[in-house]
CSV table of C-alpha atoms in Angstrom, one decimal:
chain,number,residue,atom,x,y,z
A,1,UNK,CA,203.1,-80.8,287.8
A,2,UNK,CA,201.1,-78.3,287.1
A,3,UNK,CA,198.8,-78.4,283.9
A,4,UNK,CA,199.7,-76.1,280.9
A,5,UNK,CA,196.4,-76.7,278.9
A,6,UNK,CA,194.7,-73.4,280.6
A,7,UNK,CA,195.6,-70.3,282.1
A,8,UNK,CA,198.3,-70.2,284.6
A,9,UNK,CA,196.9,-69.5,287.8
A,10,UNK,CA,198.4,-67.7,290.5
A,11,UNK,CA,198.9,-67.4,294.1
A,12,UNK,CA,199.8,-64.1,295.0
A,13,UNK,CA,201.9,-63.9,298.6
A,14,UNK,CA,202.3,-60.2,300.2
A,15,UNK,CA,200.0,-57.8,299.0
A,16,UNK,CA,201.9,-54.5,299.7
A,17,UNK,CA,203.1,-51.7,297.6
A,18,UNK,CA,204.7,-53.3,294.6
A,19,UNK,CA,202.1,-56.2,294.4
A,20,UNK,CA,199.2,-53.6,294.5
A,21,UNK,CA,201.0,-51.4,292.3
A,22,UNK,CA,202.3,-53.3,289.4
A,23,UNK,CA,202.1,-57.3,289.7
A,24,UNK,CA,198.8,-57.6,290.3
A,25,UNK,CA,197.5,-55.7,287.6
A,26,UNK,CA,199.9,-57.1,285.4
A,27,UNK,CA,198.8,-60.7,286.5
A,28,UNK,CA,194.9,-59.7,285.4
A,29,UNK,CA,196.0,-57.9,282.2
A,30,UNK,CA,198.2,-61.0,280.6
A,31,UNK,CA,195.6,-63.1,278.7
A,32,UNK,CA,197.3,-66.4,279.7
A,33,UNK,CA,197.1,-65.5,283.3
A,34,UNK,CA,194.5,-65.8,286.2
A,35,UNK,CA,195.0,-64.7,289.7
A,36,UNK,CA,193.1,-66.8,292.0
A,37,UNK,CA,194.4,-66.3,295.4
A,38,UNK,CA,195.9,-63.6,297.6
A,39,UNK,CA,197.7,-64.2,300.9
A,40,UNK,CA,198.4,-61.7,303.3
A,41,UNK,CA,199.1,-61.6,307.3
A,42,UNK,CA,196.7,-62.8,310.0
A,43,UNK,CA,194.9,-59.5,311.0
A,44,UNK,CA,195.9,-57.2,308.1
A,45,UNK,CA,193.4,-55.7,305.8
A,46,UNK,CA,195.6,-55.3,302.8
A,47,UNK,CA,195.1,-59.2,301.1
A,48,UNK,CA,191.0,-58.2,301.5
A,49,UNK,CA,191.3,-54.9,300.1
A,50,UNK,CA,193.4,-55.9,297.1
A,51,UNK,CA,190.8,-59.0,296.4
A,52,UNK,CA,188.0,-56.3,296.0
A,53,UNK,CA,190.0,-54.6,293.0
A,54,UNK,CA,191.2,-58.0,291.1
A,55,UNK,CA,187.9,-59.6,290.5
A,56,UNK,CA,187.7,-61.3,294.5
A,57,UNK,CA,190.1,-64.1,294.3
A,58,UNK,CA,190.3,-66.1,297.3
A,59,UNK,CA,191.9,-64.5,300.3
A,60,UNK,CA,194.4,-66.6,302.6
A,61,UNK,CA,196.2,-65.8,305.8
A,62,UNK,CA,197.9,-68.8,306.1
A,63,UNK,CA,200.8,-69.6,303.7
A,64,UNK,CA,200.4,-73.3,303.8
A,65,UNK,CA,196.7,-73.4,303.5
A,66,UNK,CA,197.0,-71.1,300.4
A,67,UNK,CA,199.5,-73.5,298.8
A,68,UNK,CA,197.3,-76.3,299.8
A,69,UNK,CA,193.6,-74.9,298.6
A,70,UNK,CA,194.2,-72.2,296.1
A,71,UNK,CA,194.6,-74.5,293.4
A,72,UNK,CA,197.1,-72.1,291.9
A,73,UNK,CA,199.7,-73.3,289.3
A,74,UNK,CA,202.1,-70.7,290.4
A,75,UNK,CA,203.3,-68.6,293.4
A,76,UNK,CA,204.4,-64.7,293.2
A,77,UNK,CA,206.5,-64.1,296.1
A,78,UNK,CA,206.2,-60.2,297.0
A,79,UNK,CA,207.2,-60.3,300.7
A,80,UNK,CA,210.0,-58.8,302.9
A,81,UNK,CA,213.2,-60.2,301.7
A,82,UNK,CA,213.7,-62.2,305.3
A,83,UNK,CA,210.4,-64.2,304.4
A,84,UNK,CA,211.4,-65.3,300.3
A,85,UNK,CA,213.6,-68.2,301.4
A,86,UNK,CA,211.8,-70.2,303.3
A,87,UNK,CA,208.3,-69.1,301.3
A,88,UNK,CA,210.1,-69.9,298.1
A,89,UNK,CA,211.3,-73.5,299.2
A,90,UNK,CA,207.6,-74.2,300.2
A,91,UNK,CA,206.1,-73.5,297.3
A,92,UNK,CA,208.5,-75.6,295.4
A,93,UNK,CA,207.9,-77.9,297.8
A,94,UNK,CA,203.7,-78.0,297.3
A,95,UNK,CA,204.7,-78.3,293.5
A,96,UNK,CA,204.3,-75.0,292.0
A,97,UNK,CA,206.4,-72.5,289.9
A,98,UNK,CA,207.7,-69.4,291.8
A,99,UNK,CA,208.5,-65.9,290.7
A,100,UNK,CA,210.1,-64.0,293.4
A,101,UNK,CA,211.0,-60.5,293.9
A,102,UNK,CA,214.3,-59.2,294.4
A,103,UNK,CA,216.6,-59.6,296.4
A,104,UNK,CA,215.9,-63.5,295.9
A,105,UNK,CA,217.8,-63.9,299.2
A,106,UNK,CA,219.3,-61.8,301.9
A,107,UNK,CA,222.8,-63.6,301.3
A,108,UNK,CA,224.4,-65.9,299.0
A,109,UNK,CA,223.3,-69.0,301.5
A,110,UNK,CA,219.9,-68.4,300.9
A,111,UNK,CA,219.7,-67.8,297.2
A,112,UNK,CA,221.8,-71.3,297.0
A,113,UNK,CA,219.1,-73.0,298.9
A,114,UNK,CA,216.5,-71.8,296.8
A,115,UNK,CA,218.4,-72.9,293.4
A,116,UNK,CA,218.8,-76.3,295.0
A,117,UNK,CA,215.3,-76.6,295.8
A,118,UNK,CA,214.3,-75.6,292.5
A,119,UNK,CA,216.5,-77.8,290.5
A,120,UNK,CA,215.6,-80.7,292.7
A,121,UNK,CA,211.4,-79.9,291.7
A,122,UNK,CA,212.0,-79.7,288.1
A,123,UNK,CA,209.8,-76.6,288.2
A,124,UNK,CA,210.2,-73.3,286.8
A,125,UNK,CA,211.3,-70.4,289.2
A,126,UNK,CA,212.8,-66.6,288.5
A,127,UNK,CA,213.8,-63.5,290.5
A,128,UNK,CA,212.4,-59.9,289.3
A,129,UNK,CA,214.6,-57.7,287.5
A,130,UNK,CA,212.0,-55.8,285.0
A,131,UNK,CA,214.6,-53.6,283.8
A,132,UNK,CA,216.5,-56.0,281.7
A,133,UNK,CA,212.9,-55.9,279.4
A,134,UNK,CA,212.9,-52.2,279.1
A,135,UNK,CA,213.8,-50.7,275.6
A,136,UNK,CA,216.6,-48.9,277.4
A,137,UNK,CA,218.4,-52.2,278.1
A,138,UNK,CA,217.3,-53.9,274.7
A,139,UNK,CA,218.6,-51.3,272.8
A,140,UNK,CA,222.1,-50.9,275.2
A,141,UNK,CA,222.7,-54.4,274.8
A,142,UNK,CA,221.7,-54.3,270.9
A,143,UNK,CA,224.3,-51.6,270.3
A,144,UNK,CA,227.1,-53.1,271.9
A,145,UNK,CA,226.7,-56.2,270.3
A,146,UNK,CA,226.8,-54.3,267.1
A,147,UNK,CA,230.4,-52.7,267.9
A,148,UNK,CA,228.5,-49.3,267.9
A,149,UNK,CA,230.6,-47.4,270.9
A,150,UNK,CA,233.8,-50.2,270.0
A,151,UNK,CA,234.7,-52.5,272.8
A,152,UNK,CA,233.0,-52.1,276.0
A,153,UNK,CA,235.7,-51.0,278.6
A,154,UNK,CA,233.6,-49.8,281.5
A,155,UNK,CA,230.7,-47.7,282.9
A,156,UNK,CA,228.7,-46.0,285.7
A,157,UNK,CA,225.3,-45.7,287.3
A,158,UNK,CA,223.9,-43.7,289.8
A,159,UNK,CA,220.6,-43.7,291.8
A,160,UNK,CA,219.8,-41.0,294.0
A,161,UNK,CA,216.5,-40.8,295.8
A,162,UNK,CA,215.0,-40.9,299.4
A,163,UNK,CA,214.2,-44.0,301.1
A,164,UNK,CA,210.6,-45.3,299.7
A,165,UNK,CA,208.7,-47.0,302.6
A,166,UNK,CA,205.2,-47.0,302.2
A,167,UNK,CA,204.9,-49.7,304.8
A,168,UNK,CA,206.7,-47.6,307.5
A,169,UNK,CA,208.9,-50.3,308.9
A,170,UNK,CA,212.2,-50.3,310.6
A,171,UNK,CA,215.0,-50.5,308.2
A,172,UNK,CA,217.5,-53.1,309.5
A,173,UNK,CA,219.9,-54.6,307.8
A,174,UNK,CA,219.1,-58.2,309.3
A,175,UNK,CA,216.1,-57.9,307.2
A,176,UNK,CA,217.8,-57.5,304.1
A,177,UNK,CA,216.9,-54.2,303.3
A,178,UNK,CA,220.6,-52.5,302.9
A,179,UNK,CA,219.7,-50.1,299.3
A,180,UNK,CA,222.8,-52.5,297.9
A,181,UNK,CA,220.1,-55.5,298.1
A,182,UNK,CA,216.8,-53.4,297.4
A,183,UNK,CA,218.2,-50.9,294.7
A,184,UNK,CA,221.7,-52.1,294.0
A,185,UNK,CA,220.4,-55.5,293.2
A,186,UNK,CA,219.0,-53.9,289.3
A,187,UNK,CA,222.6,-51.8,288.7
A,188,UNK,CA,224.2,-54.8,289.5
A,189,UNK,CA,222.6,-57.3,288.0
A,190,UNK,CA,222.3,-55.2,284.6
A,191,UNK,CA,225.9,-54.9,284.5
A,192,UNK,CA,226.5,-58.7,285.1
A,193,UNK,CA,224.4,-59.1,281.8
A,194,UNK,CA,226.7,-56.9,279.9
A,195,UNK,CA,229.9,-57.1,281.5
A,196,UNK,CA,229.7,-61.1,282.8
A,197,UNK,CA,230.5,-61.6,286.4
A,198,UNK,CA,233.3,-59.5,288.3
A,199,UNK,CA,236.5,-61.1,289.6
A,200,UNK,CA,236.8,-58.4,292.3
A,201,UNK,CA,234.7,-55.6,293.9
A,202,UNK,CA,235.6,-52.9,296.6
A,203,UNK,CA,233.2,-50.8,298.4
A,204,UNK,CA,232.7,-48.1,300.8
A,205,UNK,CA,229.4,-47.6,302.9
A,206,UNK,CA,228.1,-45.1,305.3
A,207,UNK,CA,224.8,-45.0,307.2
A,208,UNK,CA,223.9,-41.2,308.1
A,209,UNK,CA,220.4,-41.8,309.0
A,210,UNK,CA,219.5,-37.9,308.3
A,211,UNK,CA,215.7,-38.5,309.7
A,212,UNK,CA,217.2,-39.9,312.8
A,213,UNK,CA,214.9,-42.8,312.8
A,214,UNK,CA,214.8,-45.2,315.8
A,215,UNK,CA,216.4,-48.7,315.2
A,216,UNK,CA,217.3,-48.1,311.7
A,217,UNK,CA,221.0,-49.2,310.9
A,218,UNK,CA,221.1,-49.8,307.0
A,219,UNK,CA,223.6,-47.7,305.0
A,220,UNK,CA,222.6,-45.1,302.7
A,221,UNK,CA,225.5,-43.6,301.1
A,222,UNK,CA,227.2,-46.2,299.0
A,223,UNK,CA,230.2,-46.4,296.7
A,224,UNK,CA,230.7,-49.3,294.9
A,225,UNK,CA,233.5,-50.5,292.2
A,226,UNK,CA,233.0,-53.9,290.3
A,227,UNK,CA,236.2,-55.1,288.5
A,228,UNK,CA,235.9,-57.2,285.4
A,229,UNK,CA,238.3,-59.4,283.4
A,230,UNK,CA,240.6,-57.3,281.4
A,231,UNK,CA,240.7,-54.6,284.0
A,232,UNK,CA,236.9,-53.6,282.8
A,233,UNK,CA,235.2,-51.3,285.6
A,234,UNK,CA,231.7,-50.4,286.4
A,235,UNK,CA,230.9,-47.8,289.4
A,236,UNK,CA,227.8,-47.5,291.3
A,237,UNK,CA,226.6,-44.8,293.5
A,238,UNK,CA,223.7,-45.3,296.0
A,239,UNK,CA,222.6,-41.6,297.9
A,240,UNK,CA,219.6,-41.7,300.1
A,241,UNK,CA,220.7,-39.1,302.4
A,242,UNK,CA,219.2,-36.3,300.5
A,243,UNK,CA,215.6,-35.3,300.5
A,244,UNK,CA,215.4,-33.7,296.6
A,245,UNK,CA,214.9,-34.4,293.2
A,246,UNK,CA,215.4,-37.9,292.0
A,247,UNK,CA,218.5,-38.7,289.5
A,248,UNK,CA,219.2,-42.3,288.0
A,249,UNK,CA,221.0,-42.5,284.8
A,250,UNK,CA,223.8,-45.0,283.7
A,251,UNK,CA,226.8,-44.8,281.4
A,252,UNK,CA,228.6,-47.4,279.1
A,253,UNK,CA,231.7,-46.6,277.9
A,254,UNK,CA,233.3,-48.0,274.6
A,255,UNK,CA,236.6,-47.3,272.9
A,256,UNK,CA,234.3,-45.7,270.2
A,257,UNK,CA,232.1,-43.7,272.1
A,258,UNK,CA,229.5,-44.1,275.1
A,259,UNK,CA,226.1,-45.0,275.6
A,260,UNK,CA,223.8,-42.8,278.3
A,261,UNK,CA,220.6,-43.2,279.7
A,262,UNK,CA,220.0,-39.7,281.0
A,263,UNK,CA,216.9,-40.6,283.2
A,264,UNK,CA,216.4,-44.5,283.5
A,265,UNK,CA,213.5,-46.5,284.6
A,266,UNK,CA,211.3,-46.9,286.5
A,267,UNK,CA,211.2,-43.4,287.6
A,268,UNK,CA,212.2,-41.8,283.9
A,269,UNK,CA,211.5,-43.2,280.3
A,270,UNK,CA,213.9,-41.0,278.6
A,271,UNK,CA,215.7,-42.4,275.4
A,272,UNK,CA,219.2,-43.1,275.3
A,273,UNK,CA,222.1,-41.6,274.0
A,274,UNK,CA,224.9,-42.7,271.5
A,275,UNK,CA,228.0,-40.1,272.2
A,276,UNK,CA,230.5,-39.8,269.8
A,277,UNK,CA,231.7,-36.6,268.3
A,278,UNK,CA,227.4,-35.6,268.5
A,279,UNK,CA,225.3,-37.0,270.7
A,280,UNK,CA,222.2,-38.3,269.2
A,281,UNK,CA,219.1,-39.7,270.9
A,282,UNK,CA,218.0,-42.7,269.7
A,283,UNK,CA,214.3,-43.0,268.9
A,284,UNK,CA,213.2,-46.2,269.6
A,285,UNK,CA,214.7,-46.7,273.3
A,286,UNK,CA,211.7,-45.6,274.8
A,287,UNK,CA,209.3,-48.5,276.8
A,288,UNK,CA,206.0,-46.5,276.7
A,289,UNK,CA,204.3,-44.4,274.2
A,290,UNK,CA,205.9,-41.1,274.1
A,291,UNK,CA,204.4,-38.3,276.6
A,292,UNK,CA,202.4,-41.2,278.6
A,293,UNK,CA,202.5,-42.2,281.9
A,294,UNK,CA,205.0,-45.2,282.5
A,295,UNK,CA,204.1,-48.7,281.9
A,296,UNK,CA,203.5,-51.7,284.1
A,297,UNK,CA,207.3,-52.7,284.1
A,298,UNK,CA,206.6,-55.7,285.5
A,299,UNK,CA,204.3,-56.9,282.6
A,300,UNK,CA,206.5,-58.4,280.3
A,301,UNK,CA,208.4,-60.0,282.7
A,302,UNK,CA,205.8,-61.8,284.1
A,303,UNK,CA,204.7,-62.6,280.4
A,304,UNK,CA,208.1,-64.2,279.7
A,305,UNK,CA,207.8,-66.3,283.0
A,306,UNK,CA,204.3,-67.5,281.8
A,307,UNK,CA,205.7,-68.4,278.4
A,308,UNK,CA,209.0,-69.8,280.4
A,309,UNK,CA,206.0,-72.4,281.9
A,310,UNK,CA,204.5,-73.2,278.8
A,311,UNK,CA,207.8,-73.8,276.7
A,312,UNK,CA,209.7,-75.7,279.9
A,313,UNK,CA,212.4,-73.0,279.7
A,314,UNK,CA,214.4,-71.2,281.9
A,315,UNK,CA,212.9,-67.7,282.4
A,316,UNK,CA,215.2,-64.6,281.4
A,317,UNK,CA,215.1,-63.7,284.8
A,318,UNK,CA,216.9,-66.7,286.9
A,319,UNK,CA,217.2,-67.6,290.1
A,320,UNK,CA,221.4,-68.5,288.9
A,321,UNK,CA,221.7,-64.8,287.9
A,322,UNK,CA,219.8,-63.6,291.1
A,323,UNK,CA,222.4,-65.4,293.2
A,324,UNK,CA,225.4,-64.4,291.3
A,325,UNK,CA,224.2,-60.9,292.0
A,326,UNK,CA,223.9,-62.2,295.6
A,327,UNK,CA,227.5,-63.6,295.5
A,328,UNK,CA,228.6,-59.8,294.2
A,329,UNK,CA,226.9,-58.2,297.4
A,330,UNK,CA,228.3,-60.5,299.9
A,331,UNK,CA,231.8,-59.5,298.4
A,332,UNK,CA,230.9,-55.9,298.7
A,333,UNK,CA,229.7,-56.5,302.3
A,334,UNK,CA,233.2,-58.1,302.8
A,335,UNK,CA,234.9,-55.5,301.1
A,336,UNK,CA,233.1,-52.6,303.2
A,337,UNK,CA,234.2,-54.4,306.6
A,338,UNK,CA,238.2,-55.1,305.4
A,339,UNK,CA,238.7,-52.0,303.2
A,340,UNK,CA,240.0,-54.2,300.8
A,341,UNK,CA,239.4,-55.2,297.5
A,342,UNK,CA,237.7,-58.5,297.4
A,343,UNK,CA,237.6,-61.7,295.3
A,344,UNK,CA,233.8,-62.7,294.1
A,345,UNK,CA,232.9,-66.5,294.2
A,346,UNK,CA,231.9,-68.1,291.1
A,347,UNK,CA,228.2,-69.4,291.3
A,348,UNK,CA,229.5,-72.7,289.9
A,349,UNK,CA,232.2,-72.5,292.9
A,350,UNK,CA,229.3,-71.6,295.5
A,351,UNK,CA,227.4,-74.7,294.3
A,352,UNK,CA,230.2,-77.1,294.9
A,353,UNK,CA,230.9,-76.2,298.4
């Protein structure tokens, strides 16, 4: 087992956009953390370029060699979704703690394999949802638990933005690049944490490909409905068809009022509002300093993971929670194909199969 008597050392795999902008800076900023190695594709300059910006950790272009020779305690998997399952399982087999970017896998089957590998290893593993660490989410959960809007009965979220594709890769469903997996993961996972697991879901998906990109087959206009115990509902709309200003917001409906996120992370850091007869902003519900640049959203999430390793506990963002999100998204894809409401398989049932 990796030592807990020294800073947790990291192998960062996949030196792309998210690793460069958020993951590597967070690994460097946390006092109990040290980036010792970066692994990228053979022939790509990205790993070496990131190494020059992060204190010159070791650079590898072979993953198995990096696992064997880096000396890292933990692996941060920031590759494309189609590689997550194999890289996570190989890291666990090598005795490394693992943190993986979302989505955990392309489907439930991949996620279940990773849960089983983690449980067999006894190591700590997690899957990214940094939005659970924002003040917006934490304040919302507290207000709901305090009964400030009465009984929680429903909600809605929208995310309207053009595709963000800095690598220029072809966006294919088979690679796990549907917006339901890449953007919807966050919205669905937040709903899980506030409502529990839905009983059933309904989805309508369309693919317009407004820029007529060759080979692209992912959906880009999605309407998703989650139905929970007692008839509670959460609706999600994803729109990636428009070259227009980003809109990203949430609402949570209670019997005595609403909680509104008028501009949600990561694009915005606006205070939430409690709406009863008079709307009022909640002053302590932003994550960064007023007027400042948005914070590194990944930093508190990675700090929690490091603390989980030290304390021998699960992180807030677990493989189990990410797999429940996969069970929901699989049901959404089934609904889009069938045109019917589809049951969501509970995690315990999926693991028992």
